[in-house]
């Protein structure tokens, strides 16, 4: 087990270049097996989830090679349609391979995926979408067995605009003869990035970013060089980190257009944000103001992956903030850790009422999931004294050495190995 030690009270002021988004890279890695050619991805962060996805691809017969932040995926040796059980349980995103495997083999055997315990996140929407393409799905012995011999293009309607289900069905449909239309599709920017990647491979996909996506099937795809989009959640997290200290952050390679909801709340709290083409500069006041209310929603609403970071900021803001979590039911698990640091957070179901206190105090706390761990780091930066965040390896699922990013902005943050005995 490892931990982050953060000594608070230092005003952040620095610059950082944002790496490619975990939530864009993972489905693109899955899509790379839709061709037999090599695919090269640039600016890939060194995240545990991405390493696990690479391990799964290698188990299926692919060759995955990394050199710095460049990843090469060679699927020529792909020979298995059964997902490795233990590896698949390590990351939620293993389910992204279901659609591409079906496209290649017309059959698939997968286990239920793992990931952070932030809610049920059922895969029913994935399976429903695939059934609407003619896939026969059944459960047997803890596995999901899919028979795609009858796969065909057609209309797919999602009961909820699920990001993962939208991406999975997109990948399953690109090589089907005819036209497939996805209705009530998710609109997240990572879906538009997947569309861009698929089209570079030779697919014919349009409409990503709207609720209707059209796919005209093609006979084959080819390998490409591609740079996935920048990580909007990492950018938002670093801006929140600077805001917690009354500091400044100059971020480059920022998808500003995808951060409108986050920028709006930070400005409501008193921050001044200057946006350029691919840059954002934040100047924060000495103490933030509370925001009236924040409700998470599918894009273009406020992203659930930034909710807990904003909760951490609200903990020491002037006034009372209300947060309503509409996406995942267990996204307030870090409220108790924040209260241990002196916060005043009351959770009732999917709503949290946060009464800002003048100052948080350092404490020993525990990261319980990826974003919650980052939120505790934000709280620690603005707190008095030293904070130890245990189980910091969970943060590595979405941040490539968060301590290095924070130190580049002027923080006192180090990674520590903890004795578990």
mmCIF file of C-alpha atoms in Angstrom:
data_model
loop_
_atom_site.group_PDB
_atom_site.id
_atom_site.type_symbol
_atom_site.label_atom_id
_atom_site.label_comp_id
_atom_site.label_asym_id
_atom_site.label_seq_id
_atom_site.Cartn_x
_atom_site.Cartn_y
_atom_site.Cartn_z
ATOM 1 C CA UNK A 1 0.000 0.000 0.000
ATOM 2 C CA UNK A 2 1.215 3.504 -0.693
ATOM 3 C CA UNK A 3 0.121 6.935 0.437
ATOM 4 C CA UNK A 4 0.378 10.602 -0.452
ATOM 5 C CA UNK A 5 1.773 12.990 2.133
ATOM 6 C CA UNK A 6 0.713 16.562 1.540
ATOM 7 C CA UNK A 7 1.733 19.523 3.675
ATOM 8 C CA UNK A 8 -0.847 22.226 3.213
ATOM 9 C CA UNK A 9 -0.700 25.987 3.413
ATOM 10 C CA UNK A 10 1.353 26.631 0.268
ATOM 11 C CA UNK A 11 -0.152 28.831 -2.419
ATOM 12 C CA UNK A 12 0.007 27.046 -5.770
ATOM 13 C CA UNK A 13 1.337 28.931 -8.771
ATOM 14 C CA UNK A 14 2.616 27.028 -11.786
ATOM 15 C CA UNK A 15 2.074 25.470 -15.197
ATOM 16 C CA UNK A 16 1.193 21.955 -16.384
ATOM 17 C CA UNK A 17 0.502 20.300 -19.730
ATOM 18 C CA UNK A 18 -2.515 17.977 -19.571
ATOM 19 C CA UNK A 19 -2.104 14.363 -20.708
ATOM 20 C CA UNK A 20 -4.594 12.426 -22.830
ATOM 21 C CA UNK A 21 -7.817 11.379 -21.154
ATOM 22 C CA UNK A 22 -8.141 7.985 -19.524
ATOM 23 C CA UNK A 23 -11.792 7.890 -20.567
ATOM 24 C CA UNK A 24 -10.778 8.481 -24.191
ATOM 25 C CA UNK A 25 -7.730 6.191 -24.329
ATOM 26 C CA UNK A 26 -9.454 3.085 -22.923
ATOM 27 C CA UNK A 27 -12.257 2.739 -25.519
ATOM 28 C CA UNK A 28 -9.778 3.649 -28.264
ATOM 29 C CA UNK A 29 -7.488 0.824 -27.109
ATOM 30 C CA UNK A 30 -10.475 -1.518 -27.391
ATOM 31 C CA UNK A 31 -11.321 -0.165 -30.849
ATOM 32 C CA UNK A 32 -7.774 -0.921 -32.008
ATOM 33 C CA UNK A 33 -8.673 -4.621 -32.349
ATOM 34 C CA UNK A 34 -11.284 -3.797 -35.022
ATOM 35 C CA UNK A 35 -8.424 -3.924 -37.543
ATOM 36 C CA UNK A 36 -5.566 -6.349 -38.060
ATOM 37 C CA UNK A 37 -3.135 -3.454 -38.583
ATOM 38 C CA UNK A 38 -0.969 -1.768 -35.997
ATOM 39 C CA UNK A 39 -2.295 1.330 -34.256
ATOM 40 C CA UNK A 40 -0.103 3.917 -32.534
ATOM 41 C CA UNK A 41 -1.470 6.158 -29.775
ATOM 42 C CA UNK A 42 0.425 9.243 -28.622
ATOM 43 C CA UNK A 43 0.531 11.071 -25.266
ATOM 44 C CA UNK A 44 -0.873 8.076 -23.390
ATOM 45 C CA UNK A 45 -0.572 8.580 -19.616
ATOM 46 C CA UNK A 46 1.001 5.896 -17.439
ATOM 47 C CA UNK A 47 -2.162 4.918 -15.552
ATOM 48 C CA UNK A 48 -2.918 1.616 -13.857
ATOM 49 C CA UNK A 49 -6.208 1.265 -15.780
ATOM 50 C CA UNK A 50 -4.390 1.680 -19.096
ATOM 51 C CA UNK A 51 -1.765 -0.873 -18.051
ATOM 52 C CA UNK A 52 -4.508 -3.343 -17.115
ATOM 53 C CA UNK A 53 -6.225 -2.818 -20.461
ATOM 54 C CA UNK A 54 -2.908 -3.489 -22.181
ATOM 55 C CA UNK A 55 -2.510 -6.689 -20.169
ATOM 56 C CA UNK A 56 -5.990 -7.824 -21.241
ATOM 57 C CA UNK A 57 -5.198 -7.152 -24.900
ATOM 58 C CA UNK A 58 -1.986 -9.163 -24.598
ATOM 59 C CA UNK A 59 -3.897 -12.057 -23.016
ATOM 60 C CA UNK A 60 -6.217 -12.008 -26.040
ATOM 61 C CA UNK A 61 -3.206 -12.341 -28.353
ATOM 62 C CA UNK A 62 -2.332 -8.739 -29.190
ATOM 63 C CA UNK A 63 1.117 -7.236 -28.849
ATOM 64 C CA UNK A 64 1.215 -4.018 -26.832
ATOM 65 C CA UNK A 65 4.411 -1.982 -26.728
ATOM 66 C CA UNK A 66 5.047 1.257 -24.846
ATOM 67 C CA UNK A 67 7.869 3.726 -25.307
ATOM 68 C CA UNK A 68 7.440 6.731 -23.061
ATOM 69 C CA UNK A 69 3.967 8.094 -23.733
ATOM 70 C CA UNK A 70 3.630 6.329 -27.111
ATOM 71 C CA UNK A 71 1.720 3.031 -27.264
ATOM 72 C CA UNK A 72 1.673 0.609 -30.186
ATOM 73 C CA UNK A 73 -1.073 -2.009 -30.402
ATOM 74 C CA UNK A 74 -0.621 -4.849 -32.889
ATOM 75 C CA UNK A 75 -3.768 -7.021 -33.011
ATOM 76 C CA UNK A 76 -2.509 -9.363 -35.762
ATOM 77 C CA UNK A 77 -2.199 -12.201 -33.244
ATOM 78 C CA UNK A 78 -5.662 -11.728 -31.721
ATOM 79 C CA UNK A 79 -6.928 -15.275 -31.187
ATOM 80 C CA UNK A 80 -9.218 -15.354 -28.146
ATOM 81 C CA UNK A 81 -12.777 -14.239 -27.613
ATOM 82 C CA UNK A 82 -12.808 -15.133 -23.888
ATOM 83 C CA UNK A 83 -11.915 -12.226 -21.617
ATOM 84 C CA UNK A 84 -9.435 -13.068 -18.812
ATOM 85 C CA UNK A 85 -11.454 -13.279 -15.606
ATOM 86 C CA UNK A 86 -9.107 -11.797 -13.002
ATOM 87 C CA UNK A 87 -7.791 -8.988 -15.205
ATOM 88 C CA UNK A 88 -11.290 -8.011 -16.307
ATOM 89 C CA UNK A 89 -12.364 -7.626 -12.704
ATOM 90 C CA UNK A 90 -9.643 -5.046 -12.097
ATOM 91 C CA UNK A 91 -11.125 -2.335 -14.320
ATOM 92 C CA UNK A 92 -14.610 -1.287 -15.314
ATOM 93 C CA UNK A 93 -13.426 -0.427 -18.809
ATOM 94 C CA UNK A 94 -12.744 -4.064 -19.690
ATOM 95 C CA UNK A 95 -16.381 -4.136 -20.853
ATOM 96 C CA UNK A 96 -15.382 -1.880 -23.796
ATOM 97 C CA UNK A 97 -13.849 -4.931 -25.455
ATOM 98 C CA UNK A 98 -17.209 -6.696 -25.720
ATOM 99 C CA UNK A 99 -18.333 -4.868 -28.876
ATOM 100 C CA UNK A 100 -14.992 -5.152 -30.723
ATOM 101 C CA UNK A 101 -14.600 -8.853 -29.826
ATOM 102 C CA UNK A 102 -18.096 -9.540 -31.148
ATOM 103 C CA UNK A 103 -17.242 -7.633 -34.308
ATOM 104 C CA UNK A 104 -14.121 -9.760 -34.866
ATOM 105 C CA UNK A 105 -15.326 -13.212 -33.762
ATOM 106 C CA UNK A 106 -19.136 -12.969 -33.715
ATOM 107 C CA UNK A 107 -18.968 -14.418 -30.209
ATOM 108 C CA UNK A 108 -17.622 -13.328 -26.835
ATOM 109 C CA UNK A 109 -17.344 -14.590 -23.272
ATOM 110 C CA UNK A 110 -16.795 -11.915 -20.638
ATOM 111 C CA UNK A 111 -16.936 -11.635 -16.880
ATOM 112 C CA UNK A 112 -18.605 -8.803 -15.018
ATOM 113 C CA UNK A 113 -16.137 -5.885 -14.922
ATOM 114 C CA UNK A 114 -14.581 -4.302 -11.836
ATOM 115 C CA UNK A 115 -13.523 -0.741 -10.972
ATOM 116 C CA UNK A 116 -14.171 1.797 -8.217
ATOM 117 C CA UNK A 117 -17.117 1.157 -5.905
ATOM 118 C CA UNK A 118 -18.989 4.376 -6.673
ATOM 119 C CA UNK A 119 -22.303 2.778 -7.581
ATOM 120 C CA UNK A 120 -23.966 -0.153 -9.278
ATOM 121 C CA UNK A 121 -23.114 0.892 -12.854
ATOM 122 C CA UNK A 122 -24.980 -2.081 -14.339
ATOM 123 C CA UNK A 123 -24.008 -3.261 -17.807
ATOM 124 C CA UNK A 124 -27.640 -3.886 -18.755
ATOM 125 C CA UNK A 125 -27.542 -0.919 -21.149
ATOM 126 C CA UNK A 126 -24.530 -2.415 -22.969
ATOM 127 C CA UNK A 127 -26.260 -5.776 -23.326
ATOM 128 C CA UNK A 128 -29.574 -4.217 -24.337
ATOM 129 C CA UNK A 129 -27.884 -2.248 -27.109
ATOM 130 C CA UNK A 130 -26.101 -5.349 -28.402
ATOM 131 C CA UNK A 131 -29.337 -7.363 -28.302
ATOM 132 C CA UNK A 132 -30.893 -4.701 -30.529
ATOM 133 C CA UNK A 133 -28.129 -5.493 -33.040
ATOM 134 C CA UNK A 134 -29.191 -9.142 -33.010
ATOM 135 C CA UNK A 135 -26.736 -10.490 -30.409
ATOM 136 C CA UNK A 136 -27.979 -13.390 -28.279
ATOM 137 C CA UNK A 137 -26.889 -12.802 -24.662
ATOM 138 C CA UNK A 138 -27.118 -15.205 -21.746
ATOM 139 C CA UNK A 139 -25.467 -15.685 -18.343
ATOM 140 C CA UNK A 140 -23.845 -18.967 -17.464
ATOM 141 C CA UNK A 141 -21.488 -19.814 -14.610
ATOM 142 C CA UNK A 142 -20.796 -16.180 -13.763
ATOM 143 C CA UNK A 143 -19.959 -15.352 -17.389
ATOM 144 C CA UNK A 144 -21.799 -13.298 -19.995
ATOM 145 C CA UNK A 145 -21.921 -15.387 -23.164
ATOM 146 C CA UNK A 146 -22.691 -13.540 -26.388
ATOM 147 C CA UNK A 147 -23.513 -15.112 -29.735
ATOM 148 C CA UNK A 148 -23.250 -12.605 -32.557
ATOM 149 C CA UNK A 149 -23.895 -14.869 -35.523
ATOM 150 C CA UNK A 150 -27.138 -12.993 -36.147
ATOM 151 C CA UNK A 151 -25.659 -9.491 -35.791
ATOM 152 C CA UNK A 152 -27.174 -6.943 -38.135
ATOM 153 C CA UNK A 153 -27.349 -3.182 -38.547
ATOM 154 C CA UNK A 154 -30.478 -1.419 -37.318
ATOM 155 C CA UNK A 155 -31.941 1.024 -34.831
ATOM 156 C CA UNK A 156 -30.733 1.028 -31.225
ATOM 157 C CA UNK A 157 -32.459 3.008 -28.483
ATOM 158 C CA UNK A 158 -30.844 3.539 -25.078
ATOM 159 C CA UNK A 159 -33.141 3.920 -22.062
ATOM 160 C CA UNK A 160 -30.426 6.141 -20.542
ATOM 161 C CA UNK A 161 -27.589 7.959 -22.375
ATOM 162 C CA UNK A 162 -24.825 5.703 -21.048
ATOM 163 C CA UNK A 163 -21.325 6.635 -22.206
ATOM 164 C CA UNK A 164 -19.942 3.108 -22.121
ATOM 165 C CA UNK A 165 -22.965 1.531 -23.774
ATOM 166 C CA UNK A 166 -22.927 4.138 -26.553
ATOM 167 C CA UNK A 167 -19.237 3.496 -27.222
ATOM 168 C CA UNK A 168 -19.619 -0.290 -27.100
ATOM 169 C CA UNK A 169 -22.463 -0.363 -29.611
ATOM 170 C CA UNK A 170 -20.627 2.090 -31.879
ATOM 171 C CA UNK A 171 -17.669 -0.283 -32.022
ATOM 172 C CA UNK A 172 -19.889 -3.329 -32.542
ATOM 173 C CA UNK A 173 -21.683 -1.670 -35.474
ATOM 174 C CA UNK A 174 -18.900 -0.141 -37.584
ATOM 175 C CA UNK A 175 -18.260 -3.353 -39.581
ATOM 176 C CA UNK A 176 -21.910 -4.403 -39.957
ATOM 177 C CA UNK A 177 -23.359 -4.078 -43.452
ATOM 178 C CA UNK A 178 -25.997 -1.346 -43.624
ATOM 179 C CA UNK A 179 -26.961 1.637 -41.499
ATOM 180 C CA UNK A 180 -27.122 1.624 -37.692
ATOM 181 C CA UNK A 181 -28.668 4.542 -35.821
ATOM 182 C CA UNK A 182 -28.174 5.057 -32.091
ATOM 183 C CA UNK A 183 -30.976 6.987 -30.398
ATOM 184 C CA UNK A 184 -30.664 8.721 -27.000
ATOM 185 C CA UNK A 185 -26.899 8.277 -27.245
ATOM 186 C CA UNK A 186 -24.606 9.859 -24.683
ATOM 187 C CA UNK A 187 -23.046 13.181 -25.723
ATOM 188 C CA UNK A 188 -19.754 13.169 -23.798
ATOM 189 C CA UNK A 189 -16.711 14.546 -25.671
ATOM 190 C CA UNK A 190 -14.898 11.222 -25.306
ATOM 191 C CA UNK A 191 -17.547 9.710 -27.594
ATOM 192 C CA UNK A 192 -16.770 12.339 -30.224
ATOM 193 C CA UNK A 193 -13.095 11.444 -29.836
ATOM 194 C CA UNK A 194 -13.866 7.759 -30.373
ATOM 195 C CA UNK A 195 -15.829 8.725 -33.490
ATOM 196 C CA UNK A 196 -12.829 10.702 -34.744
ATOM 197 C CA UNK A 197 -10.543 7.713 -34.154
ATOM 198 C CA UNK A 198 -12.895 5.283 -35.904
ATOM 199 C CA UNK A 199 -13.278 7.610 -38.882
ATOM 200 C CA UNK A 200 -9.498 7.909 -39.150
ATOM 201 C CA UNK A 201 -9.468 4.093 -39.328
ATOM 202 C CA UNK A 202 -11.891 4.221 -42.255
ATOM 203 C CA UNK A 203 -15.237 3.927 -40.469
ATOM 204 C CA UNK A 204 -18.246 6.039 -41.430
ATOM 205 C CA UNK A 205 -19.651 7.447 -38.195
ATOM 206 C CA UNK A 206 -21.363 10.787 -37.667
ATOM 207 C CA UNK A 207 -23.415 12.579 -35.037
ATOM 208 C CA UNK A 208 -21.259 12.022 -31.935
ATOM 209 C CA UNK A 209 -21.898 14.877 -29.524
ATOM 210 C CA UNK A 210 -25.629 14.709 -30.259
ATOM 211 C CA UNK A 211 -28.256 12.229 -29.110
ATOM 212 C CA UNK A 212 -28.354 10.528 -32.536
ATOM 213 C CA UNK A 213 -25.329 8.744 -34.001
ATOM 214 C CA UNK A 214 -25.386 7.274 -37.514
ATOM 215 C CA UNK A 215 -23.068 4.453 -38.581
ATOM 216 C CA UNK A 216 -22.692 3.227 -42.165
ATOM 217 C CA UNK A 217 -20.964 -0.148 -42.066
ATOM 218 C CA UNK A 218 -17.692 -0.660 -43.953
ATOM 219 C CA UNK A 219 -15.860 -3.849 -44.955
ATOM 220 C CA UNK A 220 -12.600 -3.226 -43.115
ATOM 221 C CA UNK A 221 -10.654 -0.728 -41.050
ATOM 222 C CA UNK A 222 -6.942 0.114 -41.047
ATOM 223 C CA UNK A 223 -4.402 1.131 -38.430
ATOM 224 C CA UNK A 224 -3.590 4.775 -37.703
ATOM 225 C CA UNK A 225 -1.455 7.117 -35.626
ATOM 226 C CA UNK A 226 -3.708 9.018 -33.246
ATOM 227 C CA UNK A 227 -3.519 11.347 -30.254
ATOM 228 C CA UNK A 228 -6.537 10.968 -27.949
ATOM 229 C CA UNK A 229 -8.138 14.095 -26.542
ATOM 230 C CA UNK A 230 -6.793 15.836 -23.446
ATOM 231 C CA UNK A 231 -8.189 14.903 -20.039
ATOM 232 C CA UNK A 232 -10.833 17.433 -19.007
ATOM 233 C CA UNK A 233 -11.131 15.864 -15.527
ATOM 234 C CA UNK A 234 -7.394 16.150 -14.836
ATOM 235 C CA UNK A 235 -7.544 19.780 -15.982
ATOM 236 C CA UNK A 236 -10.534 20.471 -13.725
ATOM 237 C CA UNK A 237 -8.836 18.747 -10.794
ATOM 238 C CA UNK A 238 -5.669 20.829 -11.110
ATOM 239 C CA UNK A 239 -7.698 24.033 -11.357
ATOM 240 C CA UNK A 240 -9.558 23.022 -8.200
ATOM 241 C CA UNK A 241 -6.223 22.298 -6.516
ATOM 242 C CA UNK A 242 -5.001 25.817 -7.240
ATOM 243 C CA UNK A 243 -8.340 27.272 -6.166
ATOM 244 C CA UNK A 244 -8.106 25.494 -2.801
ATOM 245 C CA UNK A 245 -4.945 27.472 -2.000
ATOM 246 C CA UNK A 246 -5.988 30.861 -3.378
ATOM 247 C CA UNK A 247 -3.441 30.294 -6.125
ATOM 248 C CA UNK A 248 -2.923 30.357 -9.865
ATOM 249 C CA UNK A 249 -2.747 27.580 -12.428
ATOM 250 C CA UNK A 250 -1.710 27.898 -16.065
ATOM 251 C CA UNK A 251 -2.734 24.733 -17.901
ATOM 252 C CA UNK A 252 -1.941 23.860 -21.507
ATOM 253 C CA UNK A 253 -3.504 21.236 -23.781
ATOM 254 C CA UNK A 254 -6.880 21.932 -22.174
ATOM 255 C CA UNK A 255 -10.216 21.122 -23.882
ATOM 256 C CA UNK A 256 -11.795 24.371 -22.652
ATOM 257 C CA UNK A 257 -15.013 23.855 -24.596
ATOM 258 C CA UNK A 258 -15.669 20.648 -22.660
ATOM 259 C CA UNK A 259 -15.234 22.323 -19.271
ATOM 260 C CA UNK A 260 -17.961 24.971 -19.450
ATOM 261 C CA UNK A 261 -19.927 23.562 -16.513
ATOM 262 C CA UNK A 262 -16.814 23.277 -14.323
ATOM 263 C CA UNK A 263 -15.574 26.752 -15.241
ATOM 264 C CA UNK A 264 -19.019 28.155 -14.438
ATOM 265 C CA UNK A 265 -18.952 26.781 -10.876
ATOM 266 C CA UNK A 266 -15.365 27.892 -10.268
ATOM 267 C CA UNK A 267 -16.299 31.389 -11.410
ATOM 268 C CA UNK A 268 -19.329 31.315 -9.121
ATOM 269 C CA UNK A 269 -16.886 30.616 -6.286
ATOM 270 C CA UNK A 270 -14.899 33.750 -7.159
ATOM 271 C CA UNK A 271 -12.216 32.441 -9.517
ATOM 272 C CA UNK A 272 -11.161 34.359 -12.611
ATOM 273 C CA UNK A 273 -10.553 32.040 -15.578
ATOM 274 C CA UNK A 274 -8.994 33.160 -18.842
ATOM 275 C CA UNK A 275 -9.560 30.793 -21.763
ATOM 276 C CA UNK A 276 -7.410 30.645 -24.861
ATOM 277 C CA UNK A 277 -7.557 28.133 -27.705
ATOM 278 C CA UNK A 278 -6.036 25.220 -25.770
ATOM 279 C CA UNK A 279 -5.052 26.961 -22.551
ATOM 280 C CA UNK A 280 -6.734 28.009 -19.332
ATOM 281 C CA UNK A 281 -5.393 30.296 -16.622
ATOM 282 C CA UNK A 282 -7.107 30.362 -13.240
ATOM 283 C CA UNK A 283 -6.666 33.015 -10.535
ATOM 284 C CA UNK A 284 -8.389 32.220 -7.240
ATOM 285 C CA UNK A 285 -9.329 34.569 -4.382
ATOM 286 C CA UNK A 286 -7.788 34.128 -0.934
ATOM 287 C CA UNK A 287 -10.991 32.360 0.145
ATOM 288 C CA UNK A 288 -13.626 30.933 -2.144
ATOM 289 C CA UNK A 289 -17.331 31.663 -1.988
ATOM 290 C CA UNK A 290 -19.855 28.846 -1.694
ATOM 291 C CA UNK A 291 -21.862 27.901 -4.768
ATOM 292 C CA UNK A 292 -25.638 27.813 -4.455
ATOM 293 C CA UNK A 293 -26.243 24.347 -5.890
ATOM 294 C CA UNK A 294 -24.456 21.813 -8.049
ATOM 295 C CA UNK A 295 -26.272 18.939 -9.764
ATOM 296 C CA UNK A 296 -24.418 16.288 -11.728
ATOM 297 C CA UNK A 297 -25.884 15.412 -15.114
ATOM 298 C CA UNK A 298 -24.821 13.691 -18.317
ATOM 299 C CA UNK A 299 -22.829 15.965 -20.631
ATOM 300 C CA UNK A 300 -23.142 18.896 -21.191
ATOM 301 C CA UNK A 301 -24.259 19.061 -17.544
ATOM 302 C CA UNK A 302 -21.838 19.067 -14.637
ATOM 303 C CA UNK A 303 -19.643 15.920 -14.807
ATOM 304 C CA UNK A 304 -19.978 13.447 -11.963
ATOM 305 C CA UNK A 305 -16.209 12.876 -12.134
ATOM 306 C CA UNK A 306 -15.667 16.474 -10.893
ATOM 307 C CA UNK A 307 -18.355 16.506 -8.215
ATOM 308 C CA UNK A 308 -16.313 15.336 -5.240
ATOM 309 C CA UNK A 309 -13.467 17.764 -6.071
ATOM 310 C CA UNK A 310 -15.966 20.623 -5.893
ATOM 311 C CA UNK A 311 -17.259 19.251 -2.610
ATOM 312 C CA UNK A 312 -13.710 19.474 -1.261
ATOM 313 C CA UNK A 313 -13.533 23.138 -2.332
ATOM 314 C CA UNK A 314 -16.928 23.889 -0.789
ATOM 315 C CA UNK A 315 -15.726 22.504 2.550
ATOM 316 C CA UNK A 316 -13.662 25.639 3.237
ATOM 317 C CA UNK A 317 -15.647 28.194 1.207
ATOM 318 C CA UNK A 318 -17.643 31.085 2.659
ATOM 319 C CA UNK A 319 -21.253 29.974 3.001
ATOM 320 C CA UNK A 320 -23.250 26.805 2.387
ATOM 321 C CA UNK A 321 -23.197 24.738 -0.804
ATOM 322 C CA UNK A 322 -25.640 22.020 -1.857
ATOM 323 C CA UNK A 323 -24.621 19.130 -4.113
ATOM 324 C CA UNK A 324 -27.038 16.689 -5.734
ATOM 325 C CA UNK A 325 -25.506 13.553 -7.272
ATOM 326 C CA UNK A 326 -27.760 12.278 -10.059
ATOM 327 C CA UNK A 327 -25.421 9.784 -11.749
ATOM 328 C CA UNK A 328 -23.842 7.461 -9.150
ATOM 329 C CA UNK A 329 -25.376 6.646 -5.787
ATOM 330 C CA UNK A 330 -22.124 6.189 -3.822
ATOM 331 C CA UNK A 331 -20.232 9.315 -4.740
ATOM 332 C CA UNK A 332 -20.177 10.801 -1.201
ATOM 333 C CA UNK A 333 -18.032 8.119 0.443
ATOM 334 C CA UNK A 334 -15.294 10.677 1.237
ATOM 335 C CA UNK A 335 -17.548 12.971 3.238
ATOM 336 C CA UNK A 336 -16.475 11.230 6.442
ATOM 337 C CA UNK A 337 -12.782 11.755 5.627
ATOM 338 C CA UNK A 338 -13.407 15.433 4.932
ATOM 339 C CA UNK A 339 -15.263 15.754 8.223
ATOM 340 C CA UNK A 340 -12.240 14.198 9.926
ATOM 341 C CA UNK A 341 -10.278 17.136 8.523
ATOM 342 C CA UNK A 342 -12.743 19.541 10.139
ATOM 343 C CA UNK A 343 -15.309 19.909 7.352
ATOM 344 C CA UNK A 344 -19.041 20.149 8.008
ATOM 345 C CA UNK A 345 -20.635 17.870 5.397
ATOM 346 C CA UNK A 346 -24.072 16.320 5.919
ATOM 347 C CA UNK A 347 -25.116 13.612 3.455
ATOM 348 C CA UNK A 348 -28.700 12.531 2.967
ATOM 349 C CA UNK A 349 -29.068 10.018 0.157
ATOM 350 C CA UNK A 350 -27.929 11.652 -3.069
ATOM 351 C CA UNK A 351 -27.678 15.156 -1.544
ATOM 352 C CA UNK A 352 -24.821 16.702 0.429
ATOM 353 C CA UNK A 353 -25.083 19.975 2.348
ATOM 354 C CA UNK A 354 -21.657 21.543 2.872
ATOM 355 C CA UNK A 355 -21.235 24.352 5.404
ATOM 356 C CA UNK A 356 -17.902 25.971 4.737
ATOM 357 C CA UNK A 357 -15.441 26.263 7.623
ATOM 358 C CA UNK A 358 -12.622 28.835 7.824
ATOM 359 C CA UNK A 359 -9.876 26.211 7.600
ATOM 360 C CA UNK A 360 -9.452 22.457 7.323
ATOM 361 C CA UNK A 361 -6.835 20.600 9.354
ATOM 362 C CA UNK A 362 -4.477 17.872 8.193
ATOM 363 C CA UNK A 363 -5.361 14.305 9.149
ATOM 364 C CA UNK A 364 -4.832 10.670 8.180
ATOM 365 C CA UNK A 365 -7.512 9.806 5.630
ATOM 366 C CA UNK A 366 -8.195 7.059 3.075
ATOM 367 C CA UNK A 367 -8.751 7.195 -0.671
ATOM 368 C CA UNK A 368 -11.776 5.000 -1.363
ATOM 369 C CA UNK A 369 -11.956 5.561 -5.103
ATOM 370 C CA UNK A 370 -10.143 7.419 -7.869
ATOM 371 C CA UNK A 371 -11.862 10.823 -7.819
ATOM 372 C CA UNK A 372 -12.426 10.808 -4.081
ATOM 373 C CA UNK A 373 -8.699 10.344 -3.523
ATOM 374 C CA UNK A 374 -7.994 13.360 -5.740
ATOM 375 C CA UNK A 375 -10.568 15.350 -3.768
ATOM 376 C CA UNK A 376 -8.785 14.544 -0.502
ATOM 377 C CA UNK A 377 -5.559 15.825 -2.061
ATOM 378 C CA UNK A 378 -7.338 19.079 -2.928
ATOM 379 C CA UNK A 379 -8.604 19.416 0.628
ATOM 380 C CA UNK A 380 -5.123 18.669 1.988
ATOM 381 C CA UNK A 381 -3.534 21.433 -0.103
ATOM 382 C CA UNK A 382 -5.696 24.071 1.556
ATOM 383 C CA UNK A 383 -5.535 22.558 5.049
ATOM 384 C CA UNK A 384 -3.259 23.441 7.927
ATOM 385 C CA UNK A 385 -0.615 20.863 8.704
ATOM 386 C CA UNK A 386 0.116 17.475 7.193
ATOM 387 C CA UNK A 387 -2.326 15.066 5.592
ATOM 388 C CA UNK A 388 -1.624 11.414 4.825
ATOM 389 C CA UNK A 389 -3.881 9.894 2.143
ATOM 390 C CA UNK A 390 -3.747 6.120 2.367
ATOM 391 C CA UNK A 391 -4.472 3.783 -0.577
ATOM 392 C CA UNK A 392 -3.183 6.441 -2.958
ATOM 393 C CA UNK A 393 -2.714 3.744 -5.615
ATOM 394 C CA UNK A 394 -6.413 4.240 -6.424
ATOM 395 C CA UNK A 395 -5.583 7.760 -7.594
ATOM 396 C CA UNK A 396 -3.171 6.244 -10.123
ATOM 397 C CA UNK A 397 -6.153 4.858 -12.029
ATOM 398 C CA UNK A 398 -6.772 8.303 -13.538
ATOM 399 C CA UNK A 399 -3.812 10.592 -12.722
ATOM 400 C CA UNK A 400 -0.288 10.004 -13.998
ATOM 401 C CA UNK A 401 1.665 10.719 -10.780
ATOM 402 C CA UNK A 402 -0.651 13.310 -9.248
ATOM 403 C CA UNK A 403 2.073 14.303 -6.792
ATOM 404 C CA UNK A 404 4.315 15.405 -9.688
ATOM 405 C CA UNK A 405 1.537 17.565 -11.125
ATOM 406 C CA UNK A 406 0.899 19.195 -7.764
ATOM 407 C CA UNK A 407 4.593 19.774 -7.074
ATOM 408 C CA UNK A 408 4.970 21.430 -10.485
ATOM 409 C CA UNK A 409 2.330 23.901 -9.300
ATOM 410 C CA UNK A 410 4.238 24.508 -6.054
ATOM 411 C CA UNK A 411 2.754 21.962 -3.639
ATOM 412 C CA UNK A 412 4.624 19.934 -1.014
ATOM 413 C CA UNK A 413 3.454 16.436 -1.969
ATOM 414 C CA UNK A 414 5.334 13.129 -1.932
ATOM 415 C CA UNK A 415 4.483 9.476 -2.456
ATOM 416 C CA UNK A 416 5.193 7.182 0.509
ATOM 417 C CA UNK A 417 5.249 3.428 0.979
ATOM 418 C CA UNK A 418 3.170 2.382 3.976
ATOM 419 C CA UNK A 419 3.883 -0.579 6.233
ATOM 420 C CA UNK A 420 0.716 -2.689 6.206
ATOM 421 C CA UNK A 421 1.706 -4.832 9.192
#
